[in-house]
Coordinates of N, CA and C in Angstrom, one line a residue:
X1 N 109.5 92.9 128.1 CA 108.5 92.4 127.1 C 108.8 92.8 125.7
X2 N 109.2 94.2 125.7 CA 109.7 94.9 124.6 C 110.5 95.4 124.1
X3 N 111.5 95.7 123.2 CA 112.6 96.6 123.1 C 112.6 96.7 121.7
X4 N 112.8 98.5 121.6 CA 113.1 98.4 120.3 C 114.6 99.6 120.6
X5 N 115.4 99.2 119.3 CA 116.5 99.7 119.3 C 116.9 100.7 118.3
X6 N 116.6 102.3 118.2 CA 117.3 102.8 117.0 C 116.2 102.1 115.8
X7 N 115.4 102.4 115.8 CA 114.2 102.0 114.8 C 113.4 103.4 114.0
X8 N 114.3 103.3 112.4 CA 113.7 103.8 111.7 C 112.7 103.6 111.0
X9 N 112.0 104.4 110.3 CA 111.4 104.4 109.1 C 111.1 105.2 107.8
X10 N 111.7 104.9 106.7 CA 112.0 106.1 105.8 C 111.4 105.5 104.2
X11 N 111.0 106.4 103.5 CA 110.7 106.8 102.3 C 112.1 107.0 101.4
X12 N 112.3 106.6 100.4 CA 113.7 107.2 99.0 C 112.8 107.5 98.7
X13 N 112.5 109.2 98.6 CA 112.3 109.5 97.4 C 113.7 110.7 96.5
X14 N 113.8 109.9 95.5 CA 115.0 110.2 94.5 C 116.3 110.2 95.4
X15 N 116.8 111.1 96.1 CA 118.6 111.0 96.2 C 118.2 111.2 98.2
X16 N 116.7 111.7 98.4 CA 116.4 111.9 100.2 C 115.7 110.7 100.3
X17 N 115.8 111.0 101.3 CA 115.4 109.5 102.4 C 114.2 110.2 103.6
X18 N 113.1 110.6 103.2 CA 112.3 111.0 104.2 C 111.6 110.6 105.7
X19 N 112.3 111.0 106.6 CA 111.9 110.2 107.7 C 110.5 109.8 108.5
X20 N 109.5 109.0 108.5 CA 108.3 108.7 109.5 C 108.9 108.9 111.2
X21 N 109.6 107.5 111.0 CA 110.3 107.6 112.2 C 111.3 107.5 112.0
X22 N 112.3 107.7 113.4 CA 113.7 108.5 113.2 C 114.4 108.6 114.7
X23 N 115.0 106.8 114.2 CA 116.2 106.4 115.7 C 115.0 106.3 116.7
X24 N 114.1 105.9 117.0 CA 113.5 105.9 118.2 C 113.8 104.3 118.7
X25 N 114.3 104.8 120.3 CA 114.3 103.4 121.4 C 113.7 103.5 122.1
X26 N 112.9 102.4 122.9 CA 112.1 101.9 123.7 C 112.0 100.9 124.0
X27 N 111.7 101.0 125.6 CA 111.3 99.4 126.2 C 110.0 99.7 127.2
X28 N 109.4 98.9 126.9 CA 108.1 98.3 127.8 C 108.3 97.2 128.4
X29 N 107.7 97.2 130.0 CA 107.8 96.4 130.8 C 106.5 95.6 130.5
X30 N 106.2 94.9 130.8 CA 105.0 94.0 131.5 C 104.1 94.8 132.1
X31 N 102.3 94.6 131.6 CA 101.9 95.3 132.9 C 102.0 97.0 132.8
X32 N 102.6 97.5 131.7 CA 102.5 99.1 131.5 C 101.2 99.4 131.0
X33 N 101.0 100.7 130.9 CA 99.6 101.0 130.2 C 100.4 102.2 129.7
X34 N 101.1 102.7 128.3 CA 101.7 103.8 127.8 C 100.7 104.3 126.8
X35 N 100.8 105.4 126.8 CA 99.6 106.6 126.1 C 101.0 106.9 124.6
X36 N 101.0 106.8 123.9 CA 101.8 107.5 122.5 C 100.9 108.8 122.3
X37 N 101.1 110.4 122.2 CA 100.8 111.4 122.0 C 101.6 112.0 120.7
X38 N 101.2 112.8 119.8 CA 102.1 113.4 119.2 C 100.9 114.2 117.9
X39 N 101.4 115.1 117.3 CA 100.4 116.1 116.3 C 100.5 114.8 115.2
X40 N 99.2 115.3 114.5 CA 99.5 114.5 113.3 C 100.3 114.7 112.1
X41 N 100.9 113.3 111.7 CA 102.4 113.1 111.3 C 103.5 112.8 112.0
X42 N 103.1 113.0 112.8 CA 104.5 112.6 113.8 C 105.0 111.2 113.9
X43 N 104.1 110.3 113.4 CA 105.0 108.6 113.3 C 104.2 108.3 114.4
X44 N 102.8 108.4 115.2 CA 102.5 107.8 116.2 C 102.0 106.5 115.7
X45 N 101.5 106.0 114.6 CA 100.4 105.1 114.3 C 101.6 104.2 113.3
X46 N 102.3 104.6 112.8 CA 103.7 104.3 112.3 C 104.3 103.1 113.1
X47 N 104.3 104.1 114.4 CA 105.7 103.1 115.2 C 104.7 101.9 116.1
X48 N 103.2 102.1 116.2 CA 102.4 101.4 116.8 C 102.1 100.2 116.1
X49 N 102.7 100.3 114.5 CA 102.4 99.2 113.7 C 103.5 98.5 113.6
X50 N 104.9 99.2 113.9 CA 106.1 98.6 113.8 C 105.9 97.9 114.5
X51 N 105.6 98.3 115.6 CA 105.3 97.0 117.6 C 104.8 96.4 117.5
X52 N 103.3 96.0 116.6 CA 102.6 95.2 116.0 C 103.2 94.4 115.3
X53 N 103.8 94.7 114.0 CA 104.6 93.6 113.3 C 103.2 94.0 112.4
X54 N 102.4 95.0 111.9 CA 101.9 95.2 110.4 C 102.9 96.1 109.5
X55 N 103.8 96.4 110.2 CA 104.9 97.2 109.1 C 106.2 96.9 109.7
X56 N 107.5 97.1 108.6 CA 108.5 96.8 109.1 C 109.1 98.0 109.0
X57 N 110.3 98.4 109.9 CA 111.4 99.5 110.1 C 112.4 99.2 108.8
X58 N 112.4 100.6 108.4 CA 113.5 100.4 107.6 C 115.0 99.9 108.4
X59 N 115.2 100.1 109.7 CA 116.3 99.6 110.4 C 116.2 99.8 111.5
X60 N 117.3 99.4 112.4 CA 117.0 99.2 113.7 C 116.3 97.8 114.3
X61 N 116.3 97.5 115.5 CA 116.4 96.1 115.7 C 115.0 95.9 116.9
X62 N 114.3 95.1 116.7 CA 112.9 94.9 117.5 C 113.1 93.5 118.2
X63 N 113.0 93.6 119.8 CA 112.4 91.9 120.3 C 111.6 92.4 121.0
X64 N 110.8 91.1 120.9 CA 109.4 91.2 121.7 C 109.5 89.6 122.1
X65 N 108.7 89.5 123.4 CA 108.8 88.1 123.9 C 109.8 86.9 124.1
X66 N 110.8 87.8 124.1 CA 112.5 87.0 124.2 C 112.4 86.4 122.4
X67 N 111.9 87.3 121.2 CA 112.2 86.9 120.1 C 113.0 88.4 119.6
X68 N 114.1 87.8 118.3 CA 114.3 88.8 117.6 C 113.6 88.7 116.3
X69 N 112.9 90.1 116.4 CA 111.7 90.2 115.7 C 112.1 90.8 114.0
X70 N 113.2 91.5 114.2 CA 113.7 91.9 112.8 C 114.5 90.8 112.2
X71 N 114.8 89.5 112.4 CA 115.2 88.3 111.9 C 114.4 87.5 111.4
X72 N 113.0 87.7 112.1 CA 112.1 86.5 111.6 C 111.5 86.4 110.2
X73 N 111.0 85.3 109.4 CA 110.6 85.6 108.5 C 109.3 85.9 108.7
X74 N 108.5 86.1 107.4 CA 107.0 86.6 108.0 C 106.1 85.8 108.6
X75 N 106.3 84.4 108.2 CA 105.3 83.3 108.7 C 105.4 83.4 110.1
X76 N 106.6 83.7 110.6 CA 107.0 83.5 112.0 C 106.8 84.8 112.7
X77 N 106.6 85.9 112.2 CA 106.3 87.2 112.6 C 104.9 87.5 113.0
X78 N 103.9 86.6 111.9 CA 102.7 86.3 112.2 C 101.9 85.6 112.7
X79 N 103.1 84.5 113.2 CA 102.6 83.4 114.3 C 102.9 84.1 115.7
X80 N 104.1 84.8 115.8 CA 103.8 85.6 116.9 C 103.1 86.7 117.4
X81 N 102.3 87.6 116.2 CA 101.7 88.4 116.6 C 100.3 87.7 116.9
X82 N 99.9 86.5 116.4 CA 98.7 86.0 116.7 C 98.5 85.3 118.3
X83 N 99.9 85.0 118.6 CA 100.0 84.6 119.7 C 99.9 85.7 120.6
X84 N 100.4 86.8 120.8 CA 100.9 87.2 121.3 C 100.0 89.1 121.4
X85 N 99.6 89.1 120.5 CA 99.0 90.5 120.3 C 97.5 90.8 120.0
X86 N 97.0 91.3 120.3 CA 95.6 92.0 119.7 C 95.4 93.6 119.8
X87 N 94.9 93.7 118.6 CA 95.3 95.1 118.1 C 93.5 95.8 117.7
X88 N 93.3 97.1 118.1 CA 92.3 97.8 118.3 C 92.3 98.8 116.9
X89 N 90.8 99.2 116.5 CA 91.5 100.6 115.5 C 90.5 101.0 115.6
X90 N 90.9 102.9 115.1 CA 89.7 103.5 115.3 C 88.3 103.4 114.8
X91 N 88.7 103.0 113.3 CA 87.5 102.4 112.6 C 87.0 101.4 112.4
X92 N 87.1 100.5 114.0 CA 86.3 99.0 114.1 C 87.3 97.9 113.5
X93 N 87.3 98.0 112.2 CA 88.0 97.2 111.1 C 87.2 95.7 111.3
X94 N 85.8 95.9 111.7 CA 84.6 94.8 111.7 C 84.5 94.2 110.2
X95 N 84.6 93.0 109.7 CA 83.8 92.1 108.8 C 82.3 92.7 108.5
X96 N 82.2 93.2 107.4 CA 80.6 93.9 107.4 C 79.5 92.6 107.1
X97 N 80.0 91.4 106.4 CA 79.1 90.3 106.2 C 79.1 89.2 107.8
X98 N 79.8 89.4 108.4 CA 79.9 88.3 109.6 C 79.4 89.0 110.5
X99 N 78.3 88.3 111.3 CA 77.9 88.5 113.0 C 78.7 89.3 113.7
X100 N 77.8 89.9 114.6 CA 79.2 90.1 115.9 C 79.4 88.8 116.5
X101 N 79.2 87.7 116.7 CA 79.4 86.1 117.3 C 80.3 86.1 115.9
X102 N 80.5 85.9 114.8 CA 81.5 85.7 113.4 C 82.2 86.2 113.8
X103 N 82.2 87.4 113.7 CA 83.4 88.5 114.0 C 84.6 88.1 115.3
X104 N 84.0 87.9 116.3 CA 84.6 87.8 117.6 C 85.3 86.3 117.7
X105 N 84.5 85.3 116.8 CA 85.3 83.7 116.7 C 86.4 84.1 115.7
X106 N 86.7 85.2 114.3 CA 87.5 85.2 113.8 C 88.9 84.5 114.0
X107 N 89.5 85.2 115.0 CA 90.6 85.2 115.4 C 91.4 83.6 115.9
X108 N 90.1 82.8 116.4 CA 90.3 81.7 116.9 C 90.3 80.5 116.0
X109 N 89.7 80.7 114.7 CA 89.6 80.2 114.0 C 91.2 80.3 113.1
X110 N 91.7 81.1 112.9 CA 93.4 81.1 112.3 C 94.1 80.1 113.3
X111 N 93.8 79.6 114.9 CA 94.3 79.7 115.6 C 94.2 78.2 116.0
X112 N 93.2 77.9 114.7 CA 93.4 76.2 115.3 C 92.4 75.7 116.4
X113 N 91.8 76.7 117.1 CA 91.0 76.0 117.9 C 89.7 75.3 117.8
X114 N 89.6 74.4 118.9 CA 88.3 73.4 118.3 C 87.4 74.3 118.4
X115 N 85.9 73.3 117.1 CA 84.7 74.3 117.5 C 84.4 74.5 119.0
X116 N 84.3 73.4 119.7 CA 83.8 73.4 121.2 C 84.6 74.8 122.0
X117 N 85.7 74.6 121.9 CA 86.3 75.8 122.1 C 86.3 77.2 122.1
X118 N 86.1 77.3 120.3 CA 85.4 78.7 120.3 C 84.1 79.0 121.0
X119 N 83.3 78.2 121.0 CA 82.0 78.1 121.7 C 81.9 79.0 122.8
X120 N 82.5 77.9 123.7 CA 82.8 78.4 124.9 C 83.6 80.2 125.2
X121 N 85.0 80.6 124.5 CA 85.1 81.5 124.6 C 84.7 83.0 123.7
X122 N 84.0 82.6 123.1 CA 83.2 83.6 122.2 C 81.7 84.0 123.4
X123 N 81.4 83.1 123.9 CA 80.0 83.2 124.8 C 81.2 83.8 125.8
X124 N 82.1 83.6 126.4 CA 82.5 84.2 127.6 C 82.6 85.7 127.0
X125 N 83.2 85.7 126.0 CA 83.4 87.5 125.8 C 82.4 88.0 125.6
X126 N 81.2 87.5 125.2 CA 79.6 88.1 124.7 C 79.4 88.5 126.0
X127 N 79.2 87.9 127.3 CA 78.7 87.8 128.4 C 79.8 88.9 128.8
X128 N 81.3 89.3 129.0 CA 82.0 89.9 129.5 C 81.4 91.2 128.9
X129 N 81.3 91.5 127.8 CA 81.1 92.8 127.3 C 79.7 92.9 127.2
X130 N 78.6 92.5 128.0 CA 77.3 92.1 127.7 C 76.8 92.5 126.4
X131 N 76.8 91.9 125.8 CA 76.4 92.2 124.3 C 76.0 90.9 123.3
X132 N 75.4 89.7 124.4 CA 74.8 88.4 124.2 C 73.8 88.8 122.9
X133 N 72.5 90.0 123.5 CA 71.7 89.9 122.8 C 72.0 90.4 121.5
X134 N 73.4 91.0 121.3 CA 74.1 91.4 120.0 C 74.5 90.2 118.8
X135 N 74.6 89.4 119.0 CA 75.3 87.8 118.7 C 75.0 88.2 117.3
X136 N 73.9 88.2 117.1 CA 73.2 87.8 115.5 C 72.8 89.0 114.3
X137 N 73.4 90.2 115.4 CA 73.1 91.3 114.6 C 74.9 91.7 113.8
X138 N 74.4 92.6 112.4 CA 75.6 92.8 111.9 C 76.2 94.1 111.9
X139 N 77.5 94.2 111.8 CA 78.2 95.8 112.4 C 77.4 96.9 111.6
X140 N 76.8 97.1 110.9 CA 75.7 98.1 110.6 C 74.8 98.6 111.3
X141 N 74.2 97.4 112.0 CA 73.1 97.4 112.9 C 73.8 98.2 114.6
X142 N 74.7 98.4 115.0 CA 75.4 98.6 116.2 C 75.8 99.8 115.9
X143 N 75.9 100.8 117.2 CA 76.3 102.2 117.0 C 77.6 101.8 117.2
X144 N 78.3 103.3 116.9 CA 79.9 103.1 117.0 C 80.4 102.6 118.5
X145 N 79.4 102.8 119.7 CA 80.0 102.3 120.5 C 80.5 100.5 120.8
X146 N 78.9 100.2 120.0 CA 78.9 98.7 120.4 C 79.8 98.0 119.6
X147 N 80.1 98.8 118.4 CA 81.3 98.1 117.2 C 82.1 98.2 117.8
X148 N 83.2 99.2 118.6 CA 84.3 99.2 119.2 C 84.4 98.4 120.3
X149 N 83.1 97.5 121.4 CA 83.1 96.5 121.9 C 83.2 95.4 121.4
X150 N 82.7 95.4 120.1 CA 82.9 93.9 119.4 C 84.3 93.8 119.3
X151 N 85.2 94.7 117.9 CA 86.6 95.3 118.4 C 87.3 94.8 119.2
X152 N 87.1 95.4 120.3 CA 87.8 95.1 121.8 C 87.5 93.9 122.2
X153 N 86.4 93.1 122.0 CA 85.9 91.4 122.3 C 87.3 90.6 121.3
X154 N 87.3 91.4 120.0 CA 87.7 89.9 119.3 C 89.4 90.1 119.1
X155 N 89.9 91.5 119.9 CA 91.5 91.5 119.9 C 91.5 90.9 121.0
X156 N 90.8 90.3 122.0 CA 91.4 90.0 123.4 C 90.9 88.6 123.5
X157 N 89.8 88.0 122.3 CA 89.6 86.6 122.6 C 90.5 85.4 122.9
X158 N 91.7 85.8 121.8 CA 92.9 84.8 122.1 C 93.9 85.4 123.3
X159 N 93.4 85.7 124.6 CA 94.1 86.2 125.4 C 95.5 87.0 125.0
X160 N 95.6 87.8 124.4 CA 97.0 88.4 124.0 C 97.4 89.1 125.8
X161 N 99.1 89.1 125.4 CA 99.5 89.5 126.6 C 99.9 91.3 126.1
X162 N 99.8 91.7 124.6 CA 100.0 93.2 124.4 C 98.2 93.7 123.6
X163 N 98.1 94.8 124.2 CA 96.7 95.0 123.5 C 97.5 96.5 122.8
X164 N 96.8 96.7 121.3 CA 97.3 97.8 120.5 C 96.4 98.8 120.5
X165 N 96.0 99.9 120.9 CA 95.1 100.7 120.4 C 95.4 102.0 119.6
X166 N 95.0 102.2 118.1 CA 95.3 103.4 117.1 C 94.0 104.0 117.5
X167 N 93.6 105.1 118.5 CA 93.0 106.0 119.0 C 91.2 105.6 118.8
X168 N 91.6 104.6 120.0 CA 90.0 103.9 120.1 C 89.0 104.3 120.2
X169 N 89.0 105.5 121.0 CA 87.7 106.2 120.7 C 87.8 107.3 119.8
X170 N 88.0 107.5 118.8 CA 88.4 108.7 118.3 C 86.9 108.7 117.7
X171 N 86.0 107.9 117.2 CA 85.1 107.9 116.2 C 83.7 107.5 117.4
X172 N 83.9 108.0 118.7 CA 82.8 108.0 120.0 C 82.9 108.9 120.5
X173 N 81.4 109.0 120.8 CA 81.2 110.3 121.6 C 81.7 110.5 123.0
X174 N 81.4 111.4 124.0 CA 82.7 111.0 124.9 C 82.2 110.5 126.0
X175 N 80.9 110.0 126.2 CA 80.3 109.0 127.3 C 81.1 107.7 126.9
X176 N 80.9 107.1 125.6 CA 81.3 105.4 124.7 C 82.9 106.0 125.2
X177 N 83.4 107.2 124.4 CA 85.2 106.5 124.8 C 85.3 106.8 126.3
X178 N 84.7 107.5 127.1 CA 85.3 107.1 128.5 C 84.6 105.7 129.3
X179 N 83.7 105.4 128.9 CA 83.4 103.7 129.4 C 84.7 102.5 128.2
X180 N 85.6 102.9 127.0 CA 86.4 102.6 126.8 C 87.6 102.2 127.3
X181 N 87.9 103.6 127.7 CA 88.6 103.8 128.3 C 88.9 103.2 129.9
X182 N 87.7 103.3 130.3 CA 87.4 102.8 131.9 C 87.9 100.9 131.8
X183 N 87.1 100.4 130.5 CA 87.5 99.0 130.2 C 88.8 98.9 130.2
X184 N 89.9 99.9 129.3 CA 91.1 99.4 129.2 C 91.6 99.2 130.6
X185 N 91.7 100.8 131.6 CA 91.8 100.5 132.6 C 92.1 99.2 133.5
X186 N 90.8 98.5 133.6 CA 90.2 97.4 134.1 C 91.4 96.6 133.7
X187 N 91.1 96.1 132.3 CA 92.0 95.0 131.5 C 93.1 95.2 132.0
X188 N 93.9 96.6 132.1 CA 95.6 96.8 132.5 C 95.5 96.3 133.7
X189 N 94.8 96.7 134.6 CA 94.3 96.8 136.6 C 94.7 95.1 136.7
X190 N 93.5 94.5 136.0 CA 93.0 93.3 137.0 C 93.5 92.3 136.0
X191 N 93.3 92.4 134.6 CA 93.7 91.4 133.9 C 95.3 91.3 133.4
X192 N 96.2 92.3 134.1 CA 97.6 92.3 133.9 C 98.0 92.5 132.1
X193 N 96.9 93.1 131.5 CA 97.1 93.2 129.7 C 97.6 94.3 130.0
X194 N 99.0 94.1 128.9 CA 100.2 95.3 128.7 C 99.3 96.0 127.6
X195 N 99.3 97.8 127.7 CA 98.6 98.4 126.9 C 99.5 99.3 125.9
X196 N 99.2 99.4 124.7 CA 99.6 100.7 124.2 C 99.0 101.6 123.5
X197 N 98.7 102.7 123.7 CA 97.7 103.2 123.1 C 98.2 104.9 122.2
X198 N 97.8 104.7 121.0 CA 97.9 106.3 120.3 C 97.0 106.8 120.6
X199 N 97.1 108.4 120.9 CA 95.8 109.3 121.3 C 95.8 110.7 121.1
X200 N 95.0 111.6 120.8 CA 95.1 112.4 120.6 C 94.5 113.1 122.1
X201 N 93.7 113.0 122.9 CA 93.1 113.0 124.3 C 93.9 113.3 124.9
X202 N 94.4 114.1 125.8 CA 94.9 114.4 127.0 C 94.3 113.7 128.3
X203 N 92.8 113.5 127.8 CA 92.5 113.4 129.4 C 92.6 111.4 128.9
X204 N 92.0 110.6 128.1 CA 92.8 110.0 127.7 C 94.2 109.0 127.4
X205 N 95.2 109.9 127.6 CA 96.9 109.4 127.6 C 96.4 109.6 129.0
X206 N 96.7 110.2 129.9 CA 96.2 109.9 131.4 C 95.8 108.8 132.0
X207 N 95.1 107.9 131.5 CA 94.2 106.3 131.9 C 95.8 105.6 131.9
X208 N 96.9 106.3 131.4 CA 98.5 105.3 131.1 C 98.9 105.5 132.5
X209 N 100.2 104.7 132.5 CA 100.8 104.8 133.4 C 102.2 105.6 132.8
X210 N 102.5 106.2 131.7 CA 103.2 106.6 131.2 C 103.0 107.1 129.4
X211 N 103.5 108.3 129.8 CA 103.2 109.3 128.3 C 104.6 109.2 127.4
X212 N 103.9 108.8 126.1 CA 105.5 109.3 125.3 C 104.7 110.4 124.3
X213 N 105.8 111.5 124.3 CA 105.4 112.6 123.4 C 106.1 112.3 122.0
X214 N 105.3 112.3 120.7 CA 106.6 112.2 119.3 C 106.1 113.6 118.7
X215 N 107.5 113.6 118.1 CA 107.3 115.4 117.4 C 108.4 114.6 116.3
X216 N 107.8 115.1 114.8 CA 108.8 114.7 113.8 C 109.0 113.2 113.8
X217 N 109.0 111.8 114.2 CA 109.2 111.0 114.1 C 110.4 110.7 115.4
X218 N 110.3 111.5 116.3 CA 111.4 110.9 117.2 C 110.7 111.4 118.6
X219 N 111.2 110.6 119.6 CA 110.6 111.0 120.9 C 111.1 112.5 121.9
X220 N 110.2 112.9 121.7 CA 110.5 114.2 122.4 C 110.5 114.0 123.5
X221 N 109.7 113.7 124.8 CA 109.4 113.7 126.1 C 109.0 111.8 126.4
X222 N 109.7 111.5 127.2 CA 108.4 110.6 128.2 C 108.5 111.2 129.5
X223 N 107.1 110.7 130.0 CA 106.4 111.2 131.4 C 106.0 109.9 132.3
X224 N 106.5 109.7 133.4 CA 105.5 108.4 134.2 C 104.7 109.4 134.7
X225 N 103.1 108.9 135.3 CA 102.4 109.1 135.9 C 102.3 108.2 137.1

């Protein structure tokens, strides 16, 4: 599903070239659920955006989806990430003027789909994440749990086959991120969504089916579980 090859990321400043990331390769299968661990600075949220396609590598070569992804121009970088991805963050990144029903049709709306359409799957995700009677209230009005469901409703509305998470519960208390966490679960289990998640959790990177450790911008350890 994934490969990245020898994928930097660096700063000039003056005659140095400071490294974020540095030569890291990897492949993701289909159907993984990988935990990214590492102290902070280490390039975990870095290289999580590179896989996303919100930042580009200073070098090194990325395919995703039988595309070469360091070739494409941006239009096409962003037609695939909309196809193709939905991405989580720890700070909601909710529309503070739009509904949670606003919020959650966003995505489908870039996407060309009819009204009737969003209709229908905006009420399916309300109902999946029960939070119907949420529809009409605004991300202000919702504790940080229920934001991070809305969140999670509106990266998965357009079915993505990669889900992103930059340390989803980091801003929950630890009832909300382990019923999060229990969802990702689920999603990886039953709904076949390839996961990747940055975390600082131990218990956490665990819900993966494989740990990668970064230290300095480069991969120290992976682990299957």
């Amino acid at each position: 599903m994934l490969s990245l090859q020898h994928i930097s990321k660096f700063y000039q400043v003056g005659g140095t070239r400071n490294f974020v990331i540095n030569d890291i390769s990897l492949e993701v299968e289909a159907g993984e659920f990988i935990s990214i661990m590492g102290p902070s600075g280490s390039g975990k949220s870095t290289l999580l955006n590179i896989i996303g396609m919100l930042d580009e590598p200073s070098s090194g070569y990325h395919y995703f989806a039988g595309e070469t992804v360091h070739q494409l121009k941006d239009k096409q970088r962003s037609a695939l990430y909309k196809k193709y991805i939905g991405f989580v963050f720890q700070a909601y990144h909710l529309i503070d003027e739009l509904t949670v029903y606003e919020n959650i049709e966003t995505p489908l709306i870039y996407q060309d789909f009819k009204s009737t359409e969003r209709k229908a799957m905006v009420a399916d995700m309300l109902d999946r994440f029960q939070i119907v009677g949420k529809k009409d209230l605004f991300p202000a009005q919702l504790s940080g749990g229920q934001q991070q469901l809305v969140g999670i409703a509106r990266a998965l509305i357009a079915g993505p086959k990669l889900l992103l998470a930059d340390e989803p519960t980091g801003n929950l208390n630890s009832k909300q991120g382990e019923e999060i966490m229990q969802l990702f679960k689920k999603l990886n289990k039953e709904d076949g969504v390839t996961i990747i998640q940055v975390t600082h959790s131990e218990k956490n990177a665990e819900y993966g089916s494989r740990i990668i450790n970064l230290l300095d911008g480069r991969i120290e350890s992976s682990k299957q579980l």
